[in-house]
Tab-separated table of C-alpha atoms in Angstrom:
chain	number	residue	atom	x	y	z
N	490	MET	CA	191.518	-211.465	178.769
N	491	LYS	CA	194.581	-209.287	179.426
N	492	LYS	CA	194.448	-207.973	175.846
N	493	LEU	CA	190.781	-207.125	176.326
N	494	ILE	CA	191.538	-205.189	179.521
N	495	ASN	CA	194.349	-203.281	177.813
N	496	PHE	CA	192.051	-202.501	174.917
N	497	CYS	CA	189.358	-201.209	177.266
N	498	LEU	CA	191.871	-199.051	179.131
N	499	MET	CA	193.123	-197.559	175.871
N	500	LEU	CA	189.535	-196.954	174.729
N	501	LEU	CA	188.721	-195.279	178.056
N	502	LEU	CA	191.793	-193.040	177.750
N	503	PHE	CA	190.771	-192.091	174.219
N	504	ILE	CA	187.259	-191.201	175.379
N	505	VAL	CA	188.594	-189.062	178.251
N	506	VAL	CA	190.936	-187.144	175.929
N	507	SER	CA	188.141	-186.689	173.404
N	508	ILE	CA	185.667	-185.365	175.968
N	509	PHE	CA	188.120	-183.080	177.753
N	510	PRO	CA	190.354	-181.600	175.037
N	511	THR	CA	190.409	-178.170	176.662
N	512	ALA	CA	192.637	-179.169	179.565
N	513	GLU	CA	195.790	-179.233	177.462
N	514	ALA	CA	194.592	-176.302	175.324
N	515	SER	CA	194.106	-174.204	178.449
N	516	ALA	CA	197.648	-174.944	179.542
N	517	ASN	CA	199.140	-174.212	176.137
N	518	PRO	CA	197.117	-171.673	174.122
N	519	ALA	CA	198.627	-170.741	170.787
N	520	GLU	CA	197.003	-167.305	170.702
N	521	LEU	CA	195.118	-164.804	172.841
N	522	LYS	CA	192.744	-162.241	171.349
N	523	VAL	CA	192.843	-158.677	172.670
N	524	GLY	CA	190.405	-155.807	172.199
N	525	LEU	CA	192.045	-152.449	172.965
N	526	TYR	CA	190.324	-149.130	173.540
N	527	PRO	CA	190.658	-147.653	170.032
N	528	TYR	CA	190.114	-143.912	170.651
N	529	VAL	CA	193.683	-142.963	171.470
N	530	PRO	CA	196.223	-140.939	169.466
N	531	ARG	CA	198.547	-143.871	168.674
N	532	ILE	CA	196.924	-147.298	169.024
N	533	GLU	CA	199.875	-148.990	167.294
N	534	GLN	CA	202.131	-147.929	170.151
N	535	PHE	CA	199.919	-149.827	172.586
N	536	GLU	CA	200.106	-152.950	170.451
N	537	THR	CA	203.890	-152.792	170.171
N	538	ALA	CA	204.384	-152.168	173.891
N	539	ILE	CA	202.044	-154.992	174.912
N	540	LYS	CA	203.570	-157.467	172.449
N	541	THR	CA	207.089	-156.634	173.624
N	542	ALA	CA	206.200	-157.068	177.294
N	543	TRP	CA	204.228	-160.264	176.642
N	544	GLU	CA	206.954	-161.944	174.604
N	545	LYS	CA	209.317	-161.630	177.553
N	546	VAL	CA	207.125	-163.913	179.676
N	547	GLU	CA	205.162	-165.987	177.118
N	548	PRO	CA	207.137	-166.114	173.841
N	549	ASP	CA	205.205	-169.135	172.570
N	550	ILE	CA	201.764	-167.515	172.828
N	551	SER	CA	200.974	-164.958	170.151
N	552	LEU	CA	198.576	-162.015	170.511
N	553	LYS	CA	195.903	-161.049	168.000
N	554	PHE	CA	194.544	-157.522	168.335
N	555	LEU	CA	190.974	-156.897	167.238
N	556	SER	CA	190.313	-153.995	164.867
N	557	ALA	CA	188.234	-150.974	165.886
N	558	LYS	CA	185.383	-152.429	163.819
N	559	GLN	CA	185.541	-155.619	165.854
N	560	TRP	CA	185.815	-153.867	169.238
N	561	ASP	CA	185.029	-150.189	169.782
N	562	GLY	CA	185.546	-149.911	173.521
N	563	GLY	CA	182.090	-151.116	174.444
N	564	TYR	CA	179.911	-148.367	172.991
N	565	TYR	CA	177.945	-150.044	170.226
N	566	ILE	CA	178.969	-153.700	170.252
N	567	LYS	CA	176.596	-155.006	172.876
N	568	GLU	CA	178.157	-158.415	173.472
N	569	PRO	CA	181.908	-158.117	174.153
N	570	LEU	CA	182.160	-161.862	174.690
N	571	LYS	CA	180.957	-162.537	171.147
N	572	THR	CA	184.086	-160.852	169.791
N	573	GLY	CA	186.078	-163.829	171.046
N	574	ALA	CA	188.444	-161.542	172.948
N	575	ASP	CA	190.205	-163.135	175.907
N	576	VAL	CA	191.051	-159.670	177.239
N	577	TYR	CA	189.350	-156.406	176.330
N	578	VAL	CA	189.436	-152.735	177.337
N	579	PHE	CA	186.202	-150.816	177.713
N	580	ASP	CA	184.811	-147.493	178.909
N	581	ALA	CA	183.888	-147.898	182.575
N	582	ILE	CA	180.646	-145.969	182.110
N	583	PHE	CA	179.359	-149.477	181.299
N	584	PHE	CA	181.069	-151.196	184.241
N	585	ASP	CA	177.903	-151.950	186.217
N	586	HIS	CA	176.115	-153.133	183.089
N	587	PHE	CA	178.958	-155.450	182.082
N	588	LYS	CA	179.263	-156.784	185.624
N	589	ASP	CA	175.510	-157.368	185.851
N	590	LYS	CA	175.636	-159.327	182.578
N	591	GLY	CA	178.451	-161.555	183.860
N	592	TRP	CA	180.937	-160.259	181.305
N	593	LEU	CA	183.738	-159.546	183.802
N	594	LEU	CA	185.979	-162.119	185.489
N	595	ALA	CA	186.554	-161.444	189.207
N	596	MET	CA	190.238	-161.145	190.156
N	597	SER	CA	192.210	-160.816	193.371
N	598	ALA	CA	194.583	-157.987	194.270
N	599	SER	CA	197.632	-160.157	193.543
N	600	GLU	CA	196.238	-161.091	190.134
N	601	ILE	CA	195.927	-157.486	188.949
N	602	SER	CA	199.251	-156.075	190.170
N	603	ASP	CA	202.676	-157.209	191.330
N	604	ASP	CA	203.061	-153.877	193.123
N	605	SER	CA	200.978	-152.531	195.958
N	606	ILE	CA	197.360	-152.022	195.040
N	607	ASP	CA	197.820	-148.478	196.349
N	608	ASP	CA	199.813	-147.666	193.203
N	609	PHE	CA	196.483	-147.272	191.368
N	610	VAL	CA	194.833	-143.872	191.776
N	611	ASP	CA	191.989	-144.065	194.273
N	612	TYR	CA	189.003	-143.280	192.070
N	613	ALA	CA	189.996	-145.856	189.472
N	614	ILE	CA	190.747	-148.808	191.735
N	615	GLU	CA	187.716	-148.165	193.930
N	616	GLY	CA	185.542	-148.001	190.848
N	617	VAL	CA	186.350	-151.574	189.745
N	618	LYS	CA	186.189	-153.175	193.188
N	619	ASP	CA	183.281	-155.067	194.722
N	620	GLY	CA	183.942	-156.684	198.086
N	621	ASN	CA	187.404	-158.205	197.937
N	622	SER	CA	187.332	-158.774	194.182
N	623	TYR	CA	188.364	-156.591	191.264
N	624	TYR	CA	186.322	-156.966	188.101
N	625	ALA	CA	188.688	-155.014	185.867
N	626	ILE	CA	192.103	-153.334	186.007
N	627	PRO	CA	192.338	-149.549	185.559
N	628	GLN	CA	194.349	-148.517	182.500
N	629	LEU	CA	193.529	-144.934	181.416
N	630	GLY	CA	191.597	-141.954	182.750
N	631	CYS	CA	190.192	-138.680	181.437
N	632	ALA	CA	187.874	-135.810	182.237
N	633	ASN	CA	186.363	-132.794	180.510
N	634	ILE	CA	189.316	-130.403	180.445
N	635	LEU	CA	189.348	-126.687	179.572
N	636	PHE	CA	192.470	-125.621	177.669
N	637	TYR	CA	193.408	-121.947	177.407
N	638	ARG	CA	196.505	-119.828	176.902
N	639	LYS	CA	198.563	-118.847	179.939
N	640	THR	CA	198.133	-115.188	179.061
N	641	ASP	CA	194.340	-115.421	179.403
N	642	THR	CA	193.934	-114.325	183.024
N	643	LYS	CA	190.128	-114.158	182.794
N	644	LEU	CA	189.848	-117.845	181.954
N	645	ALA	CA	192.601	-118.716	184.412
N	646	ASN	CA	190.626	-117.068	187.219
N	647	ALA	CA	187.203	-118.336	186.141
N	648	THR	CA	186.033	-120.847	188.736
N	649	ASN	CA	182.554	-121.581	187.418
N	650	LEU	CA	180.616	-121.719	184.165
N	651	LYS	CA	179.120	-118.256	184.581
N	652	LYS	CA	182.565	-116.661	184.812
N	653	ILE	CA	183.824	-118.660	181.833
N	654	ASN	CA	180.785	-117.499	179.878
N	655	GLN	CA	181.586	-113.901	180.802
N	656	ALA	CA	185.197	-114.374	179.688
N	657	LEU	CA	184.356	-115.995	176.340
N	658	GLY	CA	181.030	-114.393	175.482
N	659	GLN	CA	178.144	-115.794	173.444
N	660	CYS	CA	177.768	-115.929	169.658
N	661	THR	CA	181.263	-114.601	168.966
N	662	TYR	CA	181.625	-116.551	165.703
N	663	THR	CA	179.407	-118.490	163.319
N	664	SER	CA	181.848	-120.511	161.246
N	665	ASP	CA	183.075	-124.090	161.715
N	666	ILE	CA	186.490	-122.696	162.644
N	667	PRO	CA	186.862	-119.507	164.717
N	668	PRO	CA	188.316	-116.764	162.511
N	669	ASP	CA	190.881	-115.856	165.180
N	670	LYS	CA	191.476	-116.169	168.935
N	671	ARG	CA	187.829	-115.940	169.949
N	672	GLY	CA	185.186	-118.225	171.380
N	673	LEU	CA	185.157	-121.839	172.507
N	674	MET	CA	185.654	-125.079	170.605
N	675	LEU	CA	184.185	-128.388	171.762
N	676	ASP	CA	182.555	-131.561	170.480
N	677	MET	CA	178.834	-131.924	171.224
N	678	SER	CA	178.074	-133.940	168.108
N	679	GLY	CA	177.351	-137.452	169.404
N	680	GLY	CA	174.432	-138.768	171.424
N	681	THR	CA	176.571	-140.536	174.023
N	682	THR	CA	178.779	-137.443	174.285
N	683	ASN	CA	175.751	-135.258	175.010
N	684	ALA	CA	174.267	-137.736	177.479
N	685	THR	CA	177.457	-138.043	179.519
N	686	LEU	CA	178.061	-134.290	179.383
N	687	TYR	CA	174.527	-133.802	180.702
N	688	LEU	CA	175.168	-136.166	183.633
N	689	ASP	CA	178.496	-134.487	184.390
N	690	THR	CA	176.725	-131.122	184.371
N	691	VAL	CA	173.915	-132.314	186.652
N	692	HIS	CA	176.468	-133.701	189.084
N	693	SER	CA	178.335	-130.388	189.029
N	694	ILE	CA	175.096	-128.687	190.064
N	695	ASN	CA	173.772	-131.039	192.743
N	696	GLY	CA	176.560	-133.519	193.541
N	697	LYS	CA	174.246	-136.536	193.414
N	698	TYR	CA	175.984	-139.862	192.774
N	699	PRO	CA	175.172	-142.463	191.543
N	700	PHE	CA	173.664	-140.351	188.787
N	701	PRO	CA	169.869	-140.070	188.786
N	702	LEU	CA	168.896	-141.106	185.262
N	703	PRO	CA	165.888	-139.254	183.787
N	704	GLN	CA	163.523	-141.563	181.947
N	705	ASP	CA	161.886	-138.988	179.702
N	706	GLU	CA	162.074	-135.331	178.748
N	707	SER	CA	159.933	-134.220	181.690
N	708	GLN	CA	162.507	-135.566	184.157
N	709	LEU	CA	165.458	-133.659	182.690
N	710	ASN	CA	167.272	-131.144	184.869
N	711	PHE	CA	166.817	-128.032	182.769
N	712	ASP	CA	169.412	-126.072	184.736
N	713	ALA	CA	171.887	-128.579	183.326
N	714	VAL	CA	170.327	-128.394	179.849
N	715	ASN	CA	170.599	-124.593	179.905
N	716	ASN	CA	174.256	-124.868	180.896
N	717	MET	CA	174.834	-127.109	177.892
N	718	ARG	CA	173.094	-124.527	175.713
N	719	ASP	CA	175.462	-121.900	177.106
N	720	LEU	CA	178.413	-124.072	176.085
N	721	LEU	CA	177.008	-124.330	172.576
N	722	GLY	CA	176.577	-120.553	172.459
N	723	MET	CA	180.182	-119.962	173.538
N	724	ALA	CA	181.193	-121.979	170.484
N	725	SER	CA	179.409	-122.001	167.150
N	726	TYR	CA	176.717	-124.434	166.117
N	727	GLU	CA	178.885	-125.717	163.288
N	728	ASN	CA	181.975	-126.209	165.425
N	729	ALA	CA	180.239	-127.973	168.304
N	730	THR	CA	177.932	-130.238	166.300
N	731	ASP	CA	180.226	-131.221	163.433
N	732	SER	CA	181.110	-134.859	164.008
N	733	GLN	CA	183.590	-134.843	161.127
N	734	PRO	CA	185.436	-131.539	160.758
N	735	PRO	CA	186.928	-130.907	157.298
N	736	GLU	CA	190.160	-132.796	157.972
N	737	LYS	CA	188.209	-135.655	159.614
N	738	SER	CA	190.510	-135.935	162.609
N	739	SER	CA	189.189	-136.648	166.088
N	740	TYR	CA	191.715	-134.102	167.366
N	741	GLN	CA	191.059	-131.492	164.687
N	742	ARG	CA	189.782	-128.868	167.124
N	743	ALA	CA	193.008	-129.219	169.109
N	744	LYS	CA	194.988	-128.647	165.905
N	745	TRP	CA	192.987	-125.502	165.167
N	746	PHE	CA	193.586	-124.279	168.705
N	747	SER	CA	197.298	-124.936	168.261
N	748	ASP	CA	197.210	-122.930	165.015
N	749	GLY	CA	195.871	-119.917	166.890
N	750	TYR	CA	192.124	-120.218	166.432
N	751	GLY	CA	189.685	-119.977	169.349
N	752	SER	CA	190.205	-118.698	172.881
N	753	ALA	CA	189.566	-122.024	174.587
N	754	LEU	CA	189.047	-125.714	173.914
N	755	ILE	CA	187.211	-128.406	175.838
N	756	GLY	CA	188.662	-131.866	175.304
N	757	TYR	CA	190.619	-134.642	176.985
N	758	THR	CA	194.273	-134.394	177.983
N	759	GLU	CA	195.347	-136.477	174.979
N	760	ALA	CA	194.248	-133.583	172.756
N	761	MET	CA	197.656	-132.090	173.567
N	762	SER	CA	199.232	-134.745	171.336
N	763	ALA	CA	197.780	-132.830	168.366
N	764	MET	CA	199.254	-129.510	169.494
N	765	SER	CA	202.687	-128.125	168.702
N	766	GLN	CA	205.395	-128.051	171.345
N	767	GLU	CA	205.198	-124.275	171.341
N	768	THR	CA	201.492	-124.428	172.107
N	769	ARG	CA	202.010	-126.977	174.880
N	770	ASN	CA	204.617	-124.669	176.397
N	771	ASN	CA	202.129	-121.813	176.518
N	772	ILE	CA	198.845	-123.361	177.607
N	773	ASP	CA	197.191	-124.072	180.897
N	774	PHE	CA	194.288	-126.375	181.654
N	775	LYS	CA	191.861	-127.410	184.381
N	776	VAL	CA	188.789	-129.550	184.883
N	777	MET	CA	185.943	-127.765	183.121
N	778	PRO	CA	183.502	-126.272	185.634
N	779	LEU	CA	179.955	-127.011	184.484
N	780	SER	CA	177.946	-125.314	187.234
N	781	GLU	CA	177.200	-121.582	187.278
N	782	LYS	CA	178.075	-121.484	190.970
N	783	ASP	CA	181.259	-122.375	192.848
N	784	GLU	CA	180.454	-125.872	194.101
N	785	ASN	CA	182.708	-128.203	196.036
N	786	TYR	CA	181.546	-131.587	194.788
N	787	PRO	CA	184.070	-134.237	193.714
N	788	ALA	CA	184.715	-134.270	189.988
N	789	VAL	CA	183.718	-137.288	187.922
N	790	PHE	CA	186.534	-138.780	185.849
N	791	TYR	CA	186.170	-141.351	183.119
N	792	ALA	CA	188.255	-144.522	183.021
N	793	ASP	CA	189.119	-147.175	180.471
N	794	VAL	CA	189.589	-150.505	182.206
N	795	ILE	CA	190.973	-153.917	181.270
N	796	ALA	CA	188.625	-156.879	181.612
N	797	VAL	CA	189.100	-160.621	181.296
N	798	ASN	CA	186.455	-162.608	179.458
N	799	PRO	CA	184.970	-165.046	182.028
N	800	ASN	CA	184.388	-167.529	179.191
N	801	THR	CA	187.987	-167.553	178.035
N	802	LYS	CA	189.443	-171.011	177.603
N	803	HIS	CA	192.727	-169.735	179.002
N	804	PRO	CA	191.919	-167.826	182.222
N	805	ASN	CA	195.399	-168.058	183.748
N	806	GLU	CA	197.094	-166.646	180.686
N	807	ALA	CA	194.383	-164.026	180.124
N	808	VAL	CA	194.698	-162.729	183.703
N	809	LYS	CA	198.479	-162.652	183.325
N	810	LEU	CA	198.144	-160.676	180.104
N	811	ALA	CA	195.717	-158.174	181.675
N	812	LYS	CA	198.158	-157.591	184.537
N	813	ILE	CA	201.037	-157.029	182.104
N	814	MET	CA	198.973	-154.609	180.023
N	815	ALA	CA	198.306	-152.477	183.127
N	816	SER	CA	201.822	-152.719	184.586
N	817	LYS	CA	203.983	-149.646	185.051
N	818	GLU	CA	206.536	-150.685	182.445
N	819	THR	CA	203.963	-151.513	179.765
N	820	MET	CA	201.910	-148.398	180.419
N	821	VAL	CA	204.933	-146.103	180.176
N	822	ALA	CA	205.873	-147.777	176.902
N	823	SER	CA	202.269	-147.571	175.691
N	824	ILE	CA	201.628	-143.870	176.296
N	825	GLY	CA	205.060	-142.276	176.656
N	826	LYS	CA	207.620	-141.303	174.039
N	827	ASP	CA	208.693	-144.000	171.606
N	828	ASP	CA	211.027	-144.452	168.649
N	829	ASN	CA	208.644	-142.613	166.313
N	830	TYR	CA	207.481	-139.727	168.519
N	831	ASP	CA	209.527	-137.500	170.806
N	832	TYR	CA	206.487	-136.591	172.895
N	833	PRO	CA	204.048	-138.768	174.887
N	834	GLN	CA	200.413	-139.345	174.029
N	835	TYR	CA	199.308	-137.212	177.003
N	836	LEU	CA	196.830	-139.889	177.988
N	837	MET	CA	196.034	-139.800	181.689
N	838	ALA	CA	197.449	-142.734	183.611
N	839	ASN	CA	195.742	-144.629	186.424
N	840	ARG	CA	198.931	-145.456	188.377
N	841	ASP	CA	201.023	-143.063	190.430
N	842	SER	CA	204.239	-144.816	189.350
N	843	VAL	CA	203.371	-144.207	185.685
N	844	PHE	CA	202.806	-140.512	186.354
N	845	GLU	CA	206.166	-140.306	188.143
N	846	LYS	CA	207.959	-141.893	185.208
N	847	LEU	CA	206.228	-139.749	182.585
N	848	LYS	CA	207.003	-136.531	184.454
N	849	ASP	CA	210.591	-137.085	183.333
N	850	GLN	CA	209.377	-137.026	179.712
N	851	ASP	CA	207.158	-133.957	180.061
N	852	PRO	CA	206.386	-131.822	183.138
N	853	LEU	CA	202.788	-131.508	181.904
N	854	TYR	CA	202.273	-134.918	183.470
N	855	ASN	CA	202.845	-133.307	186.846
N	856	LYS	CA	199.882	-131.012	186.224
N	857	MET	CA	197.840	-133.929	184.895
N	858	GLN	CA	198.436	-135.844	188.119
N	859	ASN	CA	197.533	-132.746	190.119
N	860	LEU	CA	194.136	-132.718	188.405
N	861	ILE	CA	193.390	-136.008	190.130
N	862	ASP	CA	194.814	-134.981	193.492
N	863	GLU	CA	193.037	-131.609	193.536
N	864	ASN	CA	189.617	-132.801	192.382
N	865	ASP	CA	189.292	-135.999	194.459
N	866	PRO	CA	187.306	-137.622	191.629
N	867	ILE	CA	184.879	-140.503	191.516
N	868	MET	CA	184.567	-142.884	188.583
N	869	PHE	CA	182.039	-141.987	185.896
N	870	LYS	CA	179.756	-145.028	185.917
N	871	LEU	CA	176.137	-145.532	184.965
N	872	ASN	CA	173.976	-148.241	186.458
N	873	GLU	CA	173.276	-151.743	185.168
N	874	ASN	CA	170.695	-150.330	182.752
N	875	SER	CA	173.184	-147.971	181.097
N	876	ARG	CA	172.753	-149.248	177.553
N	877	ASP	CA	168.961	-149.117	177.612
N	878	TRP	CA	169.052	-145.656	179.175
N	879	LEU	CA	171.481	-144.293	176.590
N	880	SER	CA	169.474	-145.797	173.776
N	881	SER	CA	166.247	-144.191	174.991
N	882	MET	CA	167.541	-140.787	176.147
N	883	LYS	CA	170.685	-139.741	174.269
N	884	ASP	CA	168.882	-138.250	171.266
N	885	THR	CA	166.401	-136.472	173.530
N	886	ILE	CA	169.240	-134.850	175.464
N	887	LYS	CA	171.096	-133.933	172.281
N	888	PHE	CA	168.002	-132.293	170.828
N	889	GLU	CA	167.239	-130.374	174.024
N	890	ALA	CA	170.803	-129.055	174.193
N	891	ARG	CA	170.379	-127.618	170.673
N	892	GLU	CA	166.788	-126.426	171.055
N	893	GLY	CA	166.386	-122.687	170.857
N	894	TYR	CA	169.953	-122.038	169.741
N	895	SER	CA	170.036	-118.263	169.487
N	896	CYS	CA	173.254	-117.677	167.518
N	897	GLY	CA	173.650	-117.763	163.766
N	898	CYS	CA	175.531	-120.040	161.405
N	899	ASP	CA	177.657	-119.701	158.306
N	900	ARG	CA	176.342	-121.309	155.154
N	901	ASN	CA	178.154	-121.946	151.895
N	902	ALA	CA	176.876	-119.379	149.433
N	903	VAL	CA	174.743	-120.614	146.571
N	904	GLU	CA	177.414	-119.171	144.263
N	905	GLN	CA	180.859	-117.612	144.527
N	906	ILE	CA	180.846	-113.956	145.663
N	907	SER	CA	183.359	-112.019	143.579
N	908	TYR	CA	182.440	-108.468	144.564
N	909	ASN	CA	181.015	-106.880	147.672
N	910	ASP	CA	178.061	-105.500	145.705
N	911	ASP	CA	177.064	-109.069	144.798
N	912	ALA	CA	176.943	-110.223	148.436
N	913	PRO	CA	173.446	-108.996	149.404
N	914	GLY	CA	171.641	-110.779	146.607
N	915	ILE	CA	173.595	-114.012	146.944
N	916	CYS	CA	173.541	-114.122	150.757
N	917	LYS	CA	169.862	-113.254	151.073
N	918	LYS	CA	169.123	-116.198	148.806
N	919	THR	CA	171.557	-118.432	150.726
N	920	CYS	CA	170.040	-117.528	154.108
N	921	ALA	CA	166.394	-117.517	153.075
N	922	ASP	CA	165.678	-120.697	155.041
N	923	TYR	CA	168.006	-119.780	157.915
N	924	GLY	CA	166.473	-116.665	159.461
N	925	GLY	CA	167.789	-114.238	156.872
N	926	TRP	CA	171.216	-112.736	156.250
N	927	ASN	CA	173.084	-111.059	159.144
N	928	GLY	CA	175.126	-108.853	156.802
N	929	GLN	CA	178.389	-110.797	156.995
N	930	TRP	CA	180.179	-112.815	154.316
N	931	THR	CA	183.718	-113.904	153.518
N	932	ASN	CA	185.894	-115.742	151.023
N	933	ASP	CA	188.753	-116.052	153.499
N	934	THR	CA	189.932	-119.196	155.220
N	935	PRO	CA	189.452	-120.719	157.709
N	936	ALA	CA	185.817	-119.551	157.761
N	937	ALA	CA	185.405	-120.223	154.046
N	938	PRO	CA	186.700	-123.435	152.465
N	939	LYS	CA	188.955	-123.008	149.453
N	940	ASP	CA	187.228	-121.483	146.408
N	941	THR	CA	184.013	-121.007	148.401
N	942	SER	CA	182.099	-118.032	149.756
N	943	VAL	CA	180.120	-118.205	152.984
N	944	CYS	CA	177.260	-116.062	154.244
N	945	GLY	CA	176.414	-115.385	157.870
N	946	CYS	CA	172.815	-116.455	158.542
N	947	ASN	CA	170.727	-115.505	161.572
N	948	ALA	CA	169.635	-119.033	162.400
N	949	CYS	CA	170.820	-122.619	162.102
N	950	CYS	CA	169.045	-125.721	160.895
N	951	LEU	CA	168.552	-127.661	164.106
N	952	LEU	CA	168.193	-131.066	162.570
N	953	LEU	CA	169.306	-133.932	164.807
N	954	ASN	CA	172.424	-135.142	163.028
């Protein structure tokens, strides 16, 4: 009888262990999967900094970082939990959507920071809070920034879009790259980029927040659309709509600006990582005004935030990792100078203590922090239907922003132009489907690629690409 009881007890213990194997696994995970925000100048620096900080507290738990194809920051992969990531970083424009779907683990103030919660900049920490819980931890920030040279007093004094338009002019160049210090450079190539720029522009005009989301073309704010068209006209069609400039770098326009092309550049602060030190010493920048009038509405700043998968099998460790990723020490190591680069990534931080530390590396971080203090921003977030809205409206907005583009475009000539007398015949043929020839042509770089002639045409092909 005693042997039977012992056997039954052993069998019961075996059944319990078999049914509940996750208890021990949760206490001792061998690996955590991490999805980082991939659109940064030096993603490897983030990985190294996070691994180094993590090994100090959990040396027996390894980290596996997902590739950009596995996790793209939340834009096109609809189900972040299906990636298997325990912790992931995403663009907070989708915060309400992710929260509504139950994809964000609620955390307390003590779980997201060992320091005072006030160390986070206001717009970022308020943007991830609901009640007494925090559904993500702020990591990075950004906004639409206008870069210009310190000597350009007209742009320095321009306080609204109308004045910037007057300073830069319309249709000043037609090539992919400005031929010299003229015109604007910016990226209006992608659907999501156009949709968010539209919402930023509408907010600059009327200050309404949360953003009213138009459901069809008839509901668009055409004052905002016209302002976007003005931006396109300050640049060239080729420059603003080219998703892959010749060198195929996401910071290529910043490199061109650093090389002396263009009068101004719209981008994010991290674009400065692609500029030379000499250029950084001689530029100024401010939040890009998108209204034609001087308005006093708070700016809207983007944020990339760290989330914990609510379905993770290791919630304690995942929350600990998220906190470490956002900590002052890890963030400074992630975006500041490192052993391979003697300049920071110029990514905007979401903690005052990180700004203070990075000011010692480059005084530009003082101005970057001032952008937040001076503009009193709110977090750029869409509502819980953000994905459906973007899917239905982004191409409509992109098309409307390009509709009626009045400036010309350069086109590669149908054959090499060797002599000026040959230009009329060749360029008239080249521009036959593009409004005719405007009388201009060149073989010179940067307007003309190597061993190529280009002709200036009166119109552009406004295909949605």
